[in-house]
CSV table of C-alpha atoms and ligand atoms in Angstrom, one decimal:
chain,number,residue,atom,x,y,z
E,1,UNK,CA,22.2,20.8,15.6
E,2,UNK,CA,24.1,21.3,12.4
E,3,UNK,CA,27.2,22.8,12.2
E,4,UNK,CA,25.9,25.8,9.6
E,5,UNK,CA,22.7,25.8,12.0
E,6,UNK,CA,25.1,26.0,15.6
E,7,UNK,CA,27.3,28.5,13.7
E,8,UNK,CA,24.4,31.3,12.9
E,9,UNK,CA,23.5,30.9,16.3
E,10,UNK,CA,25.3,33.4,19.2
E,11,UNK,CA,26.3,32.0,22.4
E,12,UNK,CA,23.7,33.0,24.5
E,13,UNK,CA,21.4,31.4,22.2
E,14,UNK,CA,23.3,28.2,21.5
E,15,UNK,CA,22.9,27.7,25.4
E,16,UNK,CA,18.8,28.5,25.3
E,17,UNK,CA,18.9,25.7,22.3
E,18,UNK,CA,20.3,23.5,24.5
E,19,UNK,CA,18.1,24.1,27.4
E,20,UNK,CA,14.9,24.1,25.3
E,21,UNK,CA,16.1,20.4,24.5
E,22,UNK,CA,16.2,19.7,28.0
E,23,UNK,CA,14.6,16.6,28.7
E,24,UNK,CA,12.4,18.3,32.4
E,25,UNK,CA,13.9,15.8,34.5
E,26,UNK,CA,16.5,18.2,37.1
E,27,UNK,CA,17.0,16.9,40.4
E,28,UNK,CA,15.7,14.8,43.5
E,29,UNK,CA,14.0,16.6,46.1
E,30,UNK,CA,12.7,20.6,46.5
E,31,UNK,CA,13.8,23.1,43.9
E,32,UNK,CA,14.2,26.5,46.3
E,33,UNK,CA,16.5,28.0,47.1
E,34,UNK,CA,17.1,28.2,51.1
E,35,UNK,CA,17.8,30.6,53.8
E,36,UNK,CA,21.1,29.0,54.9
E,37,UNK,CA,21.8,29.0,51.0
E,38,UNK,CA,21.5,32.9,51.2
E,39,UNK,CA,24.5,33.6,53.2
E,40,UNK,CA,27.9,33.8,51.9
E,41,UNK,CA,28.3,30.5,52.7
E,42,UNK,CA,27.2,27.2,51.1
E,43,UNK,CA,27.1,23.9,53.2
E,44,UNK,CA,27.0,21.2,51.0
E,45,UNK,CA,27.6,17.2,51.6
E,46,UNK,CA,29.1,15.5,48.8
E,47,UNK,CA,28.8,11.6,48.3
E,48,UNK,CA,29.9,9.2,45.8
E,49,UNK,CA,30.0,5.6,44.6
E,50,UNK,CA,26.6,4.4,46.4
E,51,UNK,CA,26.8,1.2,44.2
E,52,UNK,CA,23.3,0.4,45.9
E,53,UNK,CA,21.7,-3.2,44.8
E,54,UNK,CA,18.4,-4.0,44.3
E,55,UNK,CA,19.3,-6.2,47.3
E,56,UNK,CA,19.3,-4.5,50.4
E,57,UNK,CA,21.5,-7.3,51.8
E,58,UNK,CA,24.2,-7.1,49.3
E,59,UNK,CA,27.8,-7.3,50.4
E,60,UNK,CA,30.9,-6.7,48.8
E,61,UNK,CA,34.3,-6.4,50.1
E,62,UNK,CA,32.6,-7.0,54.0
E,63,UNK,CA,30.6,-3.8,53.2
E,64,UNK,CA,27.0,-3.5,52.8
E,65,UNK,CA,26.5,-0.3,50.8
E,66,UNK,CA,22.8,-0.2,51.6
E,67,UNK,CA,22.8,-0.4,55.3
E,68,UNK,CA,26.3,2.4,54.8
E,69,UNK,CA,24.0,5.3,53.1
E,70,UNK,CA,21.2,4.4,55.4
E,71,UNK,CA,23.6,5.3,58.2
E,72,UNK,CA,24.8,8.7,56.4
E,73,UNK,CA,21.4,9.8,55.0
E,74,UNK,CA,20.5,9.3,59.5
E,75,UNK,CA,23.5,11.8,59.8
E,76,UNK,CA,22.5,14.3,56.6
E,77,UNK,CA,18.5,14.3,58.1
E,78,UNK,CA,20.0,15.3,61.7
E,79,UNK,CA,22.1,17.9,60.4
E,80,UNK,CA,20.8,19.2,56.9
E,81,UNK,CA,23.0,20.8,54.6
E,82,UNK,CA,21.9,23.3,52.3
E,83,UNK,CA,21.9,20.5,49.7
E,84,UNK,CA,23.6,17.1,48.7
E,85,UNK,CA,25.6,16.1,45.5
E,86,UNK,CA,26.4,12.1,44.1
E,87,UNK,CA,29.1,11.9,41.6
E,88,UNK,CA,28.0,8.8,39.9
E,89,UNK,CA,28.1,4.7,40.5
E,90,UNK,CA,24.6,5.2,42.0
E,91,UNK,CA,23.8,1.7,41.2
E,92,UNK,CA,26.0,-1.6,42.4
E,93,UNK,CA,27.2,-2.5,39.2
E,94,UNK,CA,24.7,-2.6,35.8
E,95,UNK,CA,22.0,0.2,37.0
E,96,UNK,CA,19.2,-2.2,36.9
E,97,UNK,CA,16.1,-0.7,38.0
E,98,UNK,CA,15.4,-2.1,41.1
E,99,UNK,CA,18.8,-0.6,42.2
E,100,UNK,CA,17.6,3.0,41.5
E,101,UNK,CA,14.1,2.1,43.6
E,102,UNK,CA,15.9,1.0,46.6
E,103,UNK,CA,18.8,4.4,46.4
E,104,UNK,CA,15.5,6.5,45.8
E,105,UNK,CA,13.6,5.1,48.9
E,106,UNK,CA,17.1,5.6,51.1
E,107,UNK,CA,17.3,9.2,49.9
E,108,UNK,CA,13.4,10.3,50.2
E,109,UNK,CA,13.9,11.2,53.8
E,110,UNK,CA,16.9,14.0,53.3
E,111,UNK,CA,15.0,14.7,49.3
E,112,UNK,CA,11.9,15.7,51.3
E,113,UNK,CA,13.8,18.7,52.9
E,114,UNK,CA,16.6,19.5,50.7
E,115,UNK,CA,18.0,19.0,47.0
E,116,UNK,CA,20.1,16.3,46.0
E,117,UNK,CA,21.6,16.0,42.9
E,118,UNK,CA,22.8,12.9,40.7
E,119,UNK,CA,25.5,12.7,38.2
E,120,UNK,CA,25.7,8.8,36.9
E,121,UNK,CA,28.8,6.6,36.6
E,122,UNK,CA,30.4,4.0,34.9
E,123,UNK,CA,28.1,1.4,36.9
E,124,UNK,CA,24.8,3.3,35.8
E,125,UNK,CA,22.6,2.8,33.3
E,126,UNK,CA,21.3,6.4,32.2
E,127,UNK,CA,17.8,5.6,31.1
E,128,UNK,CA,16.7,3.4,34.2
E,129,UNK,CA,18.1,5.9,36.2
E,130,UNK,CA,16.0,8.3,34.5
E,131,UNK,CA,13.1,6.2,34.8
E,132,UNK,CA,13.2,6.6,38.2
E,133,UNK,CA,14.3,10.0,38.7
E,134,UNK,CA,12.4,11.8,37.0
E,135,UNK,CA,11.3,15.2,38.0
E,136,UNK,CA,10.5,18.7,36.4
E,137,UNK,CA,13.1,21.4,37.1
E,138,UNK,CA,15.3,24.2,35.0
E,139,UNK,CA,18.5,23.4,35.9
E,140,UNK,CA,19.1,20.2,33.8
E,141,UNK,CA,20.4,20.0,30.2
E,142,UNK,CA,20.6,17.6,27.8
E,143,UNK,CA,23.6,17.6,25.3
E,144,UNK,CA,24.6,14.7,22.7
E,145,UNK,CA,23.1,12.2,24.7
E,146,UNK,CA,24.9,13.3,27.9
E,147,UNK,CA,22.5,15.2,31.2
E,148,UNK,CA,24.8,17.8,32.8
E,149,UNK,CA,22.6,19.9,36.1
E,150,UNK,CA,23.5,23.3,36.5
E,151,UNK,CA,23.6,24.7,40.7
E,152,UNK,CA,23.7,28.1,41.8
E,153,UNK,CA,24.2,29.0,45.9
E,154,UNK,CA,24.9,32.7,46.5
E,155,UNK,CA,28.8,32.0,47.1
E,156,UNK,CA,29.7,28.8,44.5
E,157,UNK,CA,28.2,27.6,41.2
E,158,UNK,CA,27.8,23.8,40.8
E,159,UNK,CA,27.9,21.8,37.8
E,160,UNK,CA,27.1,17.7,37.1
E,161,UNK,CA,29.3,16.6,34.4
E,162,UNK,CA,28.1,13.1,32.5
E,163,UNK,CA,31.1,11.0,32.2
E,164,UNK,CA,29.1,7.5,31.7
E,165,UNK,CA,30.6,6.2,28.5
E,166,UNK,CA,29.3,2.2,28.8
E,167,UNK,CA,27.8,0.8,31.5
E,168,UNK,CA,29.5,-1.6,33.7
E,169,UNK,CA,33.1,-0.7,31.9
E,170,UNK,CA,35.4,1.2,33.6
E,171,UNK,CA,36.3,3.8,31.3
E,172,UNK,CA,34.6,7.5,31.3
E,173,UNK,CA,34.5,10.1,28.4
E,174,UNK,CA,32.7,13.8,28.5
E,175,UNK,CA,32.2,13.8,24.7
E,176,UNK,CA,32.7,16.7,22.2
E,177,UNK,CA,29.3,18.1,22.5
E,178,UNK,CA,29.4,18.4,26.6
E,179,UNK,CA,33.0,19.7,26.6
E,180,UNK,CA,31.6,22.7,23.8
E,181,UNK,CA,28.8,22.9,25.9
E,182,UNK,CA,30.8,23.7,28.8
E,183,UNK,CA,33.6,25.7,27.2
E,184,UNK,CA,29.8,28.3,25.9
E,185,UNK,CA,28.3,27.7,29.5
E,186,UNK,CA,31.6,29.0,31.1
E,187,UNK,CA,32.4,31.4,28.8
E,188,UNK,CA,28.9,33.4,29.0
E,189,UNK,CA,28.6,33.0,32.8
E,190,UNK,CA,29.1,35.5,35.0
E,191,UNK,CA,32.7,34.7,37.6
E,192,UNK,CA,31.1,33.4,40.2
E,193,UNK,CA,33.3,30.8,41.6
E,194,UNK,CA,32.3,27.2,39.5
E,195,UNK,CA,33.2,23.9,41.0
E,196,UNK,CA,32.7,21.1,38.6
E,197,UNK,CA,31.6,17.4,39.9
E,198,UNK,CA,31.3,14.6,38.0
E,199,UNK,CA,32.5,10.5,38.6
E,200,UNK,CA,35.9,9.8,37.0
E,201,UNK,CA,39.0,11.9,37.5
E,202,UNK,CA,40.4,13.8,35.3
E,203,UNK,CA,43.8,12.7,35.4
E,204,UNK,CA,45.8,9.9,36.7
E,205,UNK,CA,44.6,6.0,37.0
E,206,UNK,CA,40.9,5.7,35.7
E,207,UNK,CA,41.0,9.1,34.8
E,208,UNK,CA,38.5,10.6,31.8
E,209,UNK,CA,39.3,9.3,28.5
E,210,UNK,CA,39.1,13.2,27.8
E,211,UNK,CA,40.6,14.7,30.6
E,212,UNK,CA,43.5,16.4,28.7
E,213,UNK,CA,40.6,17.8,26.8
E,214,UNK,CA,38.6,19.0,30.0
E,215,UNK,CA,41.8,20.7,31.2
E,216,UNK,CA,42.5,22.7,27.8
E,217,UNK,CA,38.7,24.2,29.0
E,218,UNK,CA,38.9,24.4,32.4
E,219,UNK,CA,42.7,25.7,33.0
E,220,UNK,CA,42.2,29.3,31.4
E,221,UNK,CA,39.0,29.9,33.0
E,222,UNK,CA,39.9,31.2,36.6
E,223,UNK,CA,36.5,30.6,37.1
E,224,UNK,CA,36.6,26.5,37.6
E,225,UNK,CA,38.1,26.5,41.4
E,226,UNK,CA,37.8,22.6,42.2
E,227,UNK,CA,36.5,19.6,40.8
E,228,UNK,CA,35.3,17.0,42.6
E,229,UNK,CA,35.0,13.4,41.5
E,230,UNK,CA,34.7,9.9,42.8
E,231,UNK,CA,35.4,6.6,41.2
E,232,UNK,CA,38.9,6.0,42.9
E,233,UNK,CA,36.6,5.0,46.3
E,234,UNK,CA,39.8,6.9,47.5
E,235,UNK,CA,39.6,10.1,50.1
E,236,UNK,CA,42.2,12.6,48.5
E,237,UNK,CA,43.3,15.9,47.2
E,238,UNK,CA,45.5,17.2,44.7
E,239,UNK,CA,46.0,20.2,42.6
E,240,UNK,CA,46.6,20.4,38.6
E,241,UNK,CA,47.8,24.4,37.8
E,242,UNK,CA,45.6,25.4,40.8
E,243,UNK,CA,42.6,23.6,39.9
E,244,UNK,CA,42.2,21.0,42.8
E,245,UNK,CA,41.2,18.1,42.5
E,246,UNK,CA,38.9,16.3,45.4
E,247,UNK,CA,38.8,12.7,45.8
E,248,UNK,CA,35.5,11.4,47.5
E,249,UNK,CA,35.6,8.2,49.5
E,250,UNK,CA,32.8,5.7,48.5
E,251,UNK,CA,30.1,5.4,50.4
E,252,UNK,CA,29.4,1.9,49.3
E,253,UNK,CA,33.0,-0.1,50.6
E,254,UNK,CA,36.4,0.7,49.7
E,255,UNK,CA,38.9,-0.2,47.0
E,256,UNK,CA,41.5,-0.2,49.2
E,257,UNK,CA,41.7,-1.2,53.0
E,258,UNK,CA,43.9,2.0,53.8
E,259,UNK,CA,40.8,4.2,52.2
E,260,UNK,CA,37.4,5.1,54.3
E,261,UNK,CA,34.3,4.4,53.6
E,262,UNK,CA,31.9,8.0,54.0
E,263,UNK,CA,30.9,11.3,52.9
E,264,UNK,CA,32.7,14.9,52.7
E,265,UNK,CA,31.1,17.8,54.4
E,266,UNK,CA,31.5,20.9,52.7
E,267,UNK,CA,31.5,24.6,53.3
E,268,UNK,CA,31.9,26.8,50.3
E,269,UNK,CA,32.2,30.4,49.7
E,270,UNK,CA,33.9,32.6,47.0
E,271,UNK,CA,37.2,32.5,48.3
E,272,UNK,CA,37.6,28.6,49.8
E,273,UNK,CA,36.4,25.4,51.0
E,274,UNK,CA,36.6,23.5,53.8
E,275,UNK,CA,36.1,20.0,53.6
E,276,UNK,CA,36.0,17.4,56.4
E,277,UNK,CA,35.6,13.6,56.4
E,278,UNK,CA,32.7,11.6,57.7
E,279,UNK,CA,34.2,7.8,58.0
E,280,UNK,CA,31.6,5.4,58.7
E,281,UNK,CA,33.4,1.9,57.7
E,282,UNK,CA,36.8,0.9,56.3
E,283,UNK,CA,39.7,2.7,57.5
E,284,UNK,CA,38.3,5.3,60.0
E,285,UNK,CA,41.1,7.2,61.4
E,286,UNK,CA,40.9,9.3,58.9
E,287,UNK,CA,37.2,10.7,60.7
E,288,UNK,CA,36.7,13.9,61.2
E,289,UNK,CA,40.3,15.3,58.9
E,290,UNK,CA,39.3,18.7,57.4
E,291,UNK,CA,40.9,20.5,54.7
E,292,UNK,CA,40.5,23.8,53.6
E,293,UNK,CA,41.6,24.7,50.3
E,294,UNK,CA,42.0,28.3,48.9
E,295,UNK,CA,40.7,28.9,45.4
E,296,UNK,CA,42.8,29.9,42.7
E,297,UNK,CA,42.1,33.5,41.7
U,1,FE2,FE1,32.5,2.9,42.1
C-alpha cells in the first residue's frame, strides 16, 4: 500500500485492506466460539517454546520436547480449556517441515475439540509452518510480510504478534507495518480488555529489537492489560507502567536448571488473571504457583 494510497484511506478501512489481504490461513483446530467461552470468564492454556524435531527422539539439555508436549496435550484433552495459545519456537531449531508434521500430529487430539493458536519464533521458518498449517478462518491478518491472529472471548481480547525476524538467529523485530497495524487495530477497537502474545519479550535480555517502539503503542492505550511472551524458557512476571509482563516456561527443556519445564493455566476476565504453573520437567517445585494479576485500568 502506498503512502498517498494508505493516507486517503480512513481507519476502519485501512484495517478491511488489511484483512482482505489476508492470506485464509487462521488457526489450528474448530473456529466457534464455546459455551464456557460465553461466561465472563475465559480459561485459556498458554504454552511456549515447543522446539519439536522432526525426530520424536530428540534430546536436548536431558529433555525430550516431544515426549514433554505429549505429556501436556494428555493433561489439556483431560481438562479442556476454552482454547490454547503457542508464542513461537514451534519448531527445534530451523522450522524444517517435518518438525511442523510431528507438532501438528501431537496437537490434533486437543485441535479436534478446541482452538489453538500459533505465533512463530526465532526458531521457525514462516512458510513451512504455513505449509502445514494451513486453514481457512477470519481472524488472521497478514501485514508486511508478518501474520498477526486476532481472538475474541466474551471477557479478554487476544492478539498473536509476529516477532520472527531470521530464522535460527536470536534476535526478534515487529516491523513498522505490524506496529501501525496495531497502533489502527487498537485505536478503532472497542475497550475490551487486549492481552497481547507473541515470542520475544519486550524488554530486558533477548528482548524485541522494537520493544521501545511496541511500548510507545501499547503504554497509552489502557486497553493492552498483559503481554505474554516466551523465549526466556523462564517462568516469570513483571510489570512495565502497569502493563505486565508474563514469562512462559518452555515446554520443550529449560535454559536454566532453576526454571520449569510446562504450561500456564489461565483464567481471564475483564478485571484480572489468574495464572498457575503446570511443571512437568526441570525444576518442579515451582508446580502448581498461581498468580493473579489485577489489570491496569
Ligand atoms: Fe526457544
Amino acid at each position: 500500500m502506498s503512502g498517498t494510497t494508505e493516507h486517503r484511506l480512513s481507519r476502519r478501512q485501512f484495517l478491511h485492506g488489511a484483512m482482505a489481504l489476508a492470506g485464509g490461513i487462521a488457526t489450528f483446530g474448530p473456529q466457534e466460539v464455546l459455551a464456557s467461552d460465553r461466561s465472563d470468564s475465559a480459561h485459556w492454556a498458554f504454552l511456549s517454546d515447543t522446539h519439536i524435531s522432526r525426530n520424536s527422539r530428540n534430546r536436548y539439555r536431558g529433555f525430550y520436547p516431544y515426549q514433554n508436549l505429549q505429556e501436556i496435550t494428555g493433561q489439556l484433552n483431560s481438562s479442556l480449556p476454552d482454547g490454547v495459545i503457542i508464542t513461537g519456537d514451534l519448531a527445534r531449531l530451523r522450522g524444517r517441515s517435518g518438525d511442523y508434521q510431528n507438532l501438528k500430529k501431537l496437537l490434533t487430539p486437543v485441535a479436534q475439540k478446541r482452538p489453538i493458536h500459533l505465533a512463530t519464533g526465532n526458531h521457525d521458518n514462516r512458510d513451512n509452518f504455513l505449509n502445514t498449517f494451513q486453514n481457512t478462518g477470519s481472524h488472521e491478518w497478514r501485514v508486511g510480510g508478518k501474520r498477526i491472529v486476532t481472538v475474541k472471548t466474551s471477557s479478554v481480547n487476544l492478539i498473536l504478534l509476529d516477532s520472527l525476524l531470521f530464522v535460527d538467529l536470536p534476535w526478534g523485530r515487529l516491523g513498522q507495518a505490524q506496529r501501525k497495524w496495531l497502533k489502527t487495530y487498537l485505536e478503532v477497537c472497542d475497550e475490551t480488555p487486549t492481552i497481547l502474545c507473541l515470542h520475544h519479550p519486550v524488554k530486558g535480555f533477548g528482548s524485541l529489537l522494537d520493544g521501545d517502539s511496541l511500548l510507545k503503542v501499547i503504554k497509552p492505550m489502557p486497553k493492552i492489560k498483559a503481554v505474554v511472551h516466551g523465549h526466556s524458557h523462564e517462568f516469570a512476571f513483571r510489570q512495565i507502567d502497569g502493563i505486565h509482563m508474563i514469562s512462559l516456561p518452555a515446554t520443550g527443556y529449560n535454559q536454566l536448571s532453576r526454571e520449569p519445564v510446562g504450561w500456564v493455566d489461565a483464567h481471564l476476565t475483564d478485571t484480572e488473571g489468574v495464572f498457575t504453573l503446570n511443571a512437568v520437567a526441570g525444576n518442579t517445585r515451582q508446580h502448581g504457583h498461581t498468580e493473579r494479576l489485577r489489570w491496569r485500568t
